[in-house]
JSON list of C-alpha atoms in Angstrom, two decimals:
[
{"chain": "A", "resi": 1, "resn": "UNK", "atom": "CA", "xyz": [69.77, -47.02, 9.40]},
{"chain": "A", "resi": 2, "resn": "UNK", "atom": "CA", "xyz": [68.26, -43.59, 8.69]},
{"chain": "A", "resi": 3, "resn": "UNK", "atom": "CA", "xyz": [68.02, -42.83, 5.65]},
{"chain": "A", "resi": 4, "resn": "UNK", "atom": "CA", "xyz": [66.97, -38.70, 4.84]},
{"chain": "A", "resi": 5, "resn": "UNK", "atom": "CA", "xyz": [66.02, -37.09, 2.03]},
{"chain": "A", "resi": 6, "resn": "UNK", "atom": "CA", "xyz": [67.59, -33.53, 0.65]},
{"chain": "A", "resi": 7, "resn": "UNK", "atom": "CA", "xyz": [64.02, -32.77, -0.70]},
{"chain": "A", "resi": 8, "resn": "UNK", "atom": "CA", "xyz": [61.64, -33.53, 2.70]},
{"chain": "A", "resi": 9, "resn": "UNK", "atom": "CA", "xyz": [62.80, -29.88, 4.14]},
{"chain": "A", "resi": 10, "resn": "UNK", "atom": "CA", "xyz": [61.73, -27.53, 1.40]},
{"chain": "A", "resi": 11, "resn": "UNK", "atom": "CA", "xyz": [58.54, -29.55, 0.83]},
{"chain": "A", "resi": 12, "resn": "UNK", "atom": "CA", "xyz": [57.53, -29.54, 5.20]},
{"chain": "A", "resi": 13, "resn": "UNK", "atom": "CA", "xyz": [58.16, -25.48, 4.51]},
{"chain": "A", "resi": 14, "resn": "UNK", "atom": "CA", "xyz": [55.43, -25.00, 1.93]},
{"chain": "A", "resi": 15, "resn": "UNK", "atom": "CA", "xyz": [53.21, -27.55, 3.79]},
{"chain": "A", "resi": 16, "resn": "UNK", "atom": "CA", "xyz": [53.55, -24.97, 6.45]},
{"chain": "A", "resi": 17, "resn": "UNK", "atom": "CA", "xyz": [53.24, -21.99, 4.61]},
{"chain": "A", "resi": 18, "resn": "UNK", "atom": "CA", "xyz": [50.06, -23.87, 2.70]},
{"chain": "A", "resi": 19, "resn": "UNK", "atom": "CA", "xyz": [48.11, -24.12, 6.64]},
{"chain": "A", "resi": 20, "resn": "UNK", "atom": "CA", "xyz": [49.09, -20.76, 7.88]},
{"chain": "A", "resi": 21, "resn": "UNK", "atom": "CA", "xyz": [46.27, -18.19, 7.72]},
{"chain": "A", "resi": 22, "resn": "UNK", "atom": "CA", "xyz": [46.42, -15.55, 5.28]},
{"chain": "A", "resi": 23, "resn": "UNK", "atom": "CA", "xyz": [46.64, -11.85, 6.52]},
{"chain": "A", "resi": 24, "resn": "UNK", "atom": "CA", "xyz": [43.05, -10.81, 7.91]},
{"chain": "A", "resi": 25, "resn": "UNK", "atom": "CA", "xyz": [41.15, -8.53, 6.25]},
{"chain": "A", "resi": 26, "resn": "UNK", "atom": "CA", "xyz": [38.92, -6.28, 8.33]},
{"chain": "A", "resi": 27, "resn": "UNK", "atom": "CA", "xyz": [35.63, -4.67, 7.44]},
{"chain": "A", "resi": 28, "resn": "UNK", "atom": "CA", "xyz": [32.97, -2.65, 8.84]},
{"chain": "A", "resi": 29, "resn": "UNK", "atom": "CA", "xyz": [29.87, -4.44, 10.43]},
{"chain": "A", "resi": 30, "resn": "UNK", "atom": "CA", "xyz": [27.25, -2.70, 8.54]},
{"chain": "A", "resi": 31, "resn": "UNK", "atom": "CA", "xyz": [23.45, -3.90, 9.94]},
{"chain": "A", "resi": 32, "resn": "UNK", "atom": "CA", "xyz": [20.69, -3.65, 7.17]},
{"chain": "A", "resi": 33, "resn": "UNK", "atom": "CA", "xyz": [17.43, -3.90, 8.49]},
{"chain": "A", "resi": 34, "resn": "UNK", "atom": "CA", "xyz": [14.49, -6.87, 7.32]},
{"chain": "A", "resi": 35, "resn": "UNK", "atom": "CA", "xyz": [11.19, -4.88, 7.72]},
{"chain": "A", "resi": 36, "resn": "UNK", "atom": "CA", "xyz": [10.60, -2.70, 5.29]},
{"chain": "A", "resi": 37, "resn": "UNK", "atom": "CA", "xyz": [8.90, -0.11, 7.22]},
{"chain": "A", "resi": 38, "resn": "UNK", "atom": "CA", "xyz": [12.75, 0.18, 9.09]},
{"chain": "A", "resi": 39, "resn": "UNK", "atom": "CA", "xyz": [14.57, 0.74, 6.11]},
{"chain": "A", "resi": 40, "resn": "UNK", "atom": "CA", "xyz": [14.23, -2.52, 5.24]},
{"chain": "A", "resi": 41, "resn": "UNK", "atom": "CA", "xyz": [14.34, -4.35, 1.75]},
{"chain": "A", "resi": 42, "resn": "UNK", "atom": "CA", "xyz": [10.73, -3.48, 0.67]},
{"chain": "A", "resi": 43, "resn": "UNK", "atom": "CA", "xyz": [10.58, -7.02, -1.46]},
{"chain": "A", "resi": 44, "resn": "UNK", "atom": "CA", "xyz": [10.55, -8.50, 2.09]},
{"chain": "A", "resi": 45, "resn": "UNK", "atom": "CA", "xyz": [6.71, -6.88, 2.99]},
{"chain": "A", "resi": 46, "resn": "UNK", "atom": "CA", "xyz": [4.86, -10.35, 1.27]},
{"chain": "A", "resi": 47, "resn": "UNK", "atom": "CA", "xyz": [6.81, -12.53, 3.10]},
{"chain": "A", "resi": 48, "resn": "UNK", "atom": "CA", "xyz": [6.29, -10.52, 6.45]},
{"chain": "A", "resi": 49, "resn": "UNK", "atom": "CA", "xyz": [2.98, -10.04, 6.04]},
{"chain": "A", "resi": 50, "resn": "UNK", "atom": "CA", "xyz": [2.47, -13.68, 5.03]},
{"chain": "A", "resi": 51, "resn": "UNK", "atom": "CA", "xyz": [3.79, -15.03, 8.44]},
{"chain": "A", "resi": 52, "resn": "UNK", "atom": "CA", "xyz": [2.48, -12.23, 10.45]},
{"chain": "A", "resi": 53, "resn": "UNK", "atom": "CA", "xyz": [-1.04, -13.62, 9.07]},
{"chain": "A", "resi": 54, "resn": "UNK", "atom": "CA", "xyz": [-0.24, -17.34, 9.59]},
{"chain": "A", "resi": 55, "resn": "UNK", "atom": "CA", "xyz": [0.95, -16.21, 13.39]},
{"chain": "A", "resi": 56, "resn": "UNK", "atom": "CA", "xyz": [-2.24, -14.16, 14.22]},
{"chain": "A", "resi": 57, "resn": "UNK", "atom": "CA", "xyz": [-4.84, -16.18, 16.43]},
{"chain": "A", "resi": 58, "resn": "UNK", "atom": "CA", "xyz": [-7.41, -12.89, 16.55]},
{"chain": "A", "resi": 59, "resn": "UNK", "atom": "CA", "xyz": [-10.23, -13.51, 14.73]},
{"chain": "A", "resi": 60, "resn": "UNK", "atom": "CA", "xyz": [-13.04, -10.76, 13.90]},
{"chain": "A", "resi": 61, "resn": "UNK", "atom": "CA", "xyz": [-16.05, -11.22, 15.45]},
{"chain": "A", "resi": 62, "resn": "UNK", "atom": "CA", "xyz": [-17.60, -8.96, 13.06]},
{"chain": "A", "resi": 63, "resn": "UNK", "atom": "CA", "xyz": [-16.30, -10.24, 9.83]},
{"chain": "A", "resi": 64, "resn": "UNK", "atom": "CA", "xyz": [-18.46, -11.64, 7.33]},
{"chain": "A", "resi": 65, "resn": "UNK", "atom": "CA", "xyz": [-17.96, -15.14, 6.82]},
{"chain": "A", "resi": 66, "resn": "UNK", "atom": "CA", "xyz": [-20.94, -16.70, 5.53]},
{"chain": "A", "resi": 67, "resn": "UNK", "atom": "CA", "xyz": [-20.37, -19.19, 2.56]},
{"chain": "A", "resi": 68, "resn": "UNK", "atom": "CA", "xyz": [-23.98, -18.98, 1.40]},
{"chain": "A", "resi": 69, "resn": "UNK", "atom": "CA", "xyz": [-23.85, -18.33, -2.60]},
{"chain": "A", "resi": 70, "resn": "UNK", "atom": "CA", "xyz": [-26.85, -15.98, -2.23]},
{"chain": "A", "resi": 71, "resn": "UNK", "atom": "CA", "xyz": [-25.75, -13.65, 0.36]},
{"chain": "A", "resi": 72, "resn": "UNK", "atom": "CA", "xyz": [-22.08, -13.59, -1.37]},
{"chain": "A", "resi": 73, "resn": "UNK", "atom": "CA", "xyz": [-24.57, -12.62, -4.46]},
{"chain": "A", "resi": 74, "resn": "UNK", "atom": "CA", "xyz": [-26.37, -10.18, -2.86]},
{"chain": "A", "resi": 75, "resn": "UNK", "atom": "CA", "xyz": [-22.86, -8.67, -1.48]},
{"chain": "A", "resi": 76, "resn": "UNK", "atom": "CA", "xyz": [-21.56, -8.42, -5.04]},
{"chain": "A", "resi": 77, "resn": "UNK", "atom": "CA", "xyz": [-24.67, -7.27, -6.72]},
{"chain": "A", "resi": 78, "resn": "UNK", "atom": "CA", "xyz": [-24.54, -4.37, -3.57]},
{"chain": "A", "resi": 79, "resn": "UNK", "atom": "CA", "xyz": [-21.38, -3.41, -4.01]},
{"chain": "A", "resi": 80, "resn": "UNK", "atom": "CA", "xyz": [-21.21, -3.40, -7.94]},
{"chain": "A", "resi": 81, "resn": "UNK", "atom": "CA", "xyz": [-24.90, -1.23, -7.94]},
{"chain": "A", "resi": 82, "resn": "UNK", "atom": "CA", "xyz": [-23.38, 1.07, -5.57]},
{"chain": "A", "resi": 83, "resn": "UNK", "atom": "CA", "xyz": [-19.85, 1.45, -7.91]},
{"chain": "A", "resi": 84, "resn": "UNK", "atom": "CA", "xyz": [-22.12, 2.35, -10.68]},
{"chain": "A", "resi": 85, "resn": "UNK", "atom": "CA", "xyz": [-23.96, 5.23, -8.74]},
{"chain": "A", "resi": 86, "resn": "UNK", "atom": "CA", "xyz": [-20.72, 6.24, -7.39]},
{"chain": "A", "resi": 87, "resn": "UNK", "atom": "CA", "xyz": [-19.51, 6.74, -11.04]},
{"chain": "A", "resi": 88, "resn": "UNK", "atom": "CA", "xyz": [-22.50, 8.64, -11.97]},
{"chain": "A", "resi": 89, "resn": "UNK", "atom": "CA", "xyz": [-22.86, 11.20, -8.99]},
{"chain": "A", "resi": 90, "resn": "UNK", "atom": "CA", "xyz": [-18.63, 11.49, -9.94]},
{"chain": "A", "resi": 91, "resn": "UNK", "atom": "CA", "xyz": [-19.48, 12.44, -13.83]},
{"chain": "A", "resi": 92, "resn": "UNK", "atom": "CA", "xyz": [-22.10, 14.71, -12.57]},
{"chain": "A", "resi": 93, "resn": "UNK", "atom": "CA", "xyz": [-20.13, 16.50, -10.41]},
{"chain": "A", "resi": 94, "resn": "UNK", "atom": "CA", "xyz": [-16.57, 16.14, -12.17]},
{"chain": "A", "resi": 95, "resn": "UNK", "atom": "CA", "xyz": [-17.84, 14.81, -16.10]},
{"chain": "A", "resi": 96, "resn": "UNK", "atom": "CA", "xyz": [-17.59, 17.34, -19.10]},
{"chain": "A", "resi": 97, "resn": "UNK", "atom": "CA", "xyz": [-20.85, 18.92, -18.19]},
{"chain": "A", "resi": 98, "resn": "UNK", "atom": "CA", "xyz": [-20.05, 19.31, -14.40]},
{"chain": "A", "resi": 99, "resn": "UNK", "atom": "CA", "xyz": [-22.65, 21.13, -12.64]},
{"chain": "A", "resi": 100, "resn": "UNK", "atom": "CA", "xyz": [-22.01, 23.75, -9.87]},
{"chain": "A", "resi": 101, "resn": "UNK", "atom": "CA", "xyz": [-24.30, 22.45, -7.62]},
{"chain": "A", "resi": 102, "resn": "UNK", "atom": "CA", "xyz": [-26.43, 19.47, -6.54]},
{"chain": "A", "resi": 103, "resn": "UNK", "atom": "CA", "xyz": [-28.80, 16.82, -4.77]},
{"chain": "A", "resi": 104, "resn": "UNK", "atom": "CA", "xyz": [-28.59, 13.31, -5.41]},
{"chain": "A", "resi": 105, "resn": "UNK", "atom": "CA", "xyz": [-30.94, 11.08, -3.07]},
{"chain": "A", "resi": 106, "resn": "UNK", "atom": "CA", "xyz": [-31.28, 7.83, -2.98]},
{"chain": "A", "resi": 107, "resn": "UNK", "atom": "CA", "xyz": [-32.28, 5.19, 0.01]},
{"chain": "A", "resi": 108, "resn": "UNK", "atom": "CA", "xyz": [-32.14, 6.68, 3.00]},
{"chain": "A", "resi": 109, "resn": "UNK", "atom": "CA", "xyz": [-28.93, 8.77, 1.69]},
{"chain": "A", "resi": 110, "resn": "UNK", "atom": "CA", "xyz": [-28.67, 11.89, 1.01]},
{"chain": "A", "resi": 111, "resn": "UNK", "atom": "CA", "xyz": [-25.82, 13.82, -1.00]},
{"chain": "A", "resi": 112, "resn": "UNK", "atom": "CA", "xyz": [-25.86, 17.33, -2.06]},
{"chain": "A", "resi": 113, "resn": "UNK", "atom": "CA", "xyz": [-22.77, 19.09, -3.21]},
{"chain": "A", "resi": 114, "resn": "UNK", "atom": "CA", "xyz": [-21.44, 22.64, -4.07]},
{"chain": "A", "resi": 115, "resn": "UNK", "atom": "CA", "xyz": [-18.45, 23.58, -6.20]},
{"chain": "A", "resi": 116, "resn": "UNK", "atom": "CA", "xyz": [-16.29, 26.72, -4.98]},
{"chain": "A", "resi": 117, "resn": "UNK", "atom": "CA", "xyz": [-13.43, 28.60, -6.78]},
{"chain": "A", "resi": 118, "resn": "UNK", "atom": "CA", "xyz": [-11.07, 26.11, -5.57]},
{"chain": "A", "resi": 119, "resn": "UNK", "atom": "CA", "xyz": [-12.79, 23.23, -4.39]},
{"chain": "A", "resi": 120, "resn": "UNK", "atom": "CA", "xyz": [-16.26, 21.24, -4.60]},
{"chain": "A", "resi": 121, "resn": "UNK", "atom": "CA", "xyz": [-17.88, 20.41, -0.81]},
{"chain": "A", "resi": 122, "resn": "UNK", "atom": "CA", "xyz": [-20.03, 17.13, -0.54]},
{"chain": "A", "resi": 123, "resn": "UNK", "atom": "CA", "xyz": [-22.46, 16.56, 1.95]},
{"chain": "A", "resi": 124, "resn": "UNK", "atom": "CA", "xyz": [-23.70, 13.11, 2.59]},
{"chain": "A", "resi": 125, "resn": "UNK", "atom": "CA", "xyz": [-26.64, 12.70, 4.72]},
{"chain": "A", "resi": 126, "resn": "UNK", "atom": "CA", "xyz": [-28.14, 9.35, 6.42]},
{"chain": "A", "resi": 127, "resn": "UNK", "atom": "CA", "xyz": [-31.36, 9.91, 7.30]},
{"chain": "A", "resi": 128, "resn": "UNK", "atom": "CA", "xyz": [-32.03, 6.32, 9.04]},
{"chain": "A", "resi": 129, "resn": "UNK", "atom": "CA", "xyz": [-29.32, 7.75, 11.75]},
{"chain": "A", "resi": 130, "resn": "UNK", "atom": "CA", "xyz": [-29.27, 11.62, 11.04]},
{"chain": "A", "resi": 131, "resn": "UNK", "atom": "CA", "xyz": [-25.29, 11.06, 10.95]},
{"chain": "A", "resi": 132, "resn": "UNK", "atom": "CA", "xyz": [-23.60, 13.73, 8.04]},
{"chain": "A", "resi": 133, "resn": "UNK", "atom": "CA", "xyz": [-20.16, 13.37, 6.44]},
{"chain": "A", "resi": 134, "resn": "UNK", "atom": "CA", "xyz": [-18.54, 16.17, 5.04]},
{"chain": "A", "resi": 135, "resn": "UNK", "atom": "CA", "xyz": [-15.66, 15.76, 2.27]},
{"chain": "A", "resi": 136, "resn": "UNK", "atom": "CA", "xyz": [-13.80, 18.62, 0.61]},
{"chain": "A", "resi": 137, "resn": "UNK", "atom": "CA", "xyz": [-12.20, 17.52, -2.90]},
{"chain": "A", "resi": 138, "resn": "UNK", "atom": "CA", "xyz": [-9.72, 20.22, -4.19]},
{"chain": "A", "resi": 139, "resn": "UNK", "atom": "CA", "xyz": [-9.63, 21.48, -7.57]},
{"chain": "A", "resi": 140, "resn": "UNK", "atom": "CA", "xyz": [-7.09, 21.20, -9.95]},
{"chain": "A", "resi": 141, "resn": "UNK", "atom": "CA", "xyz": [-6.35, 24.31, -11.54]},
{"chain": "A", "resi": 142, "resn": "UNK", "atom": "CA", "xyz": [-4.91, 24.81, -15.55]},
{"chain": "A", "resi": 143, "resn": "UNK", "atom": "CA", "xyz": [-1.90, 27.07, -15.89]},
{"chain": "A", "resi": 144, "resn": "UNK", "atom": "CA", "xyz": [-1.30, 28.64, -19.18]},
{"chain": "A", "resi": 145, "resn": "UNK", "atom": "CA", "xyz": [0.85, 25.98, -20.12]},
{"chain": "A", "resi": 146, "resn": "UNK", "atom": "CA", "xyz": [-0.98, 23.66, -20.60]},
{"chain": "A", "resi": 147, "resn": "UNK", "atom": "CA", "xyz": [0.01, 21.68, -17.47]},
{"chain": "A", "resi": 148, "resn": "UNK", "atom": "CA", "xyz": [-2.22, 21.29, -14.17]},
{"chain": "A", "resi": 149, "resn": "UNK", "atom": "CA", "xyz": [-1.46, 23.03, -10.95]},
{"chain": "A", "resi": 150, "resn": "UNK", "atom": "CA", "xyz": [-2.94, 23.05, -7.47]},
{"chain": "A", "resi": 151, "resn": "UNK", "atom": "CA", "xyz": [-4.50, 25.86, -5.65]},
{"chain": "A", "resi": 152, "resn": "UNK", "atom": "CA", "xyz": [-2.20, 28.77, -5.08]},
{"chain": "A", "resi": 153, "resn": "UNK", "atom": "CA", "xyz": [0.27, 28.34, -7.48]}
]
């Protein structure tokens, strides 16, 4: 004996309708680059960087890698002497009683420097290796406004 129920046709219809896939929906493909010097997210450059460096093999043969507390003393007591003097030669040259012209030696260097109408010329000069490096710093100009402007304008 079969026995059927009036229900078990309605119910296999919505177990149907229940797997069917709903109507696709269709978008555009839109590629976003990962490197921030493509276009990239630029909260990405750490992370790059940070597995670039733990990828990288080359090592500098001229990099400084001694571990010796006086030579790392000697580097920072180098460095911070010569931050000082480059404050003072910029006060000089830029400070509220900025001359127009100058020498500055010290060492074996060498740096003389002449302010122009719209810009001051340095002039650094190693006299160990005769080698000179010029450097032109523009001046910023006042406008009647109060504001600053550059050269020109």
């Amino acid at each position: 004996m079969i026995f059927r129920a009036k229900w078990a046709a309605p119910a296999a219809l919505g177990a149907c309708a229940v797997l069917m896939p709903a109507a696709g929906q269709a978008q555009d493909i839109v590629y976003t680059p990962v490197n921030p010097s493509f276009g990239g997210n630029p909260f990405n450059s750490a992370h790059l960087l940070g597995i670039a460096s733990a990828q990288n093999k080359y090592k500098d043969p001229n990099a400084v890698t001694s571990t010796d507390p006086a030579q790392q003393f000697l580097r920072t007591l180098q460095s911070r002497l010569l931050s000082s003097l480059a404050t003072q030669i910029t006060d000089i040259i830029f400070g509220e009683n900025a001359q127009d012209s100058g020498l500055i030696q010290f060492g074996d260097q060498e740096i003389s420097f002449v302010r122009g109408l719209d810009s001051v010329t340095l002039t650094i000069t190693n006299n160990a290796d005769g080698s000179v490096t010029e450097i032109v710093i523009p001046l910023l100009q006042g406008s009647d406004d109060g504001g600053l402007t550059g050269p020109g304008e």
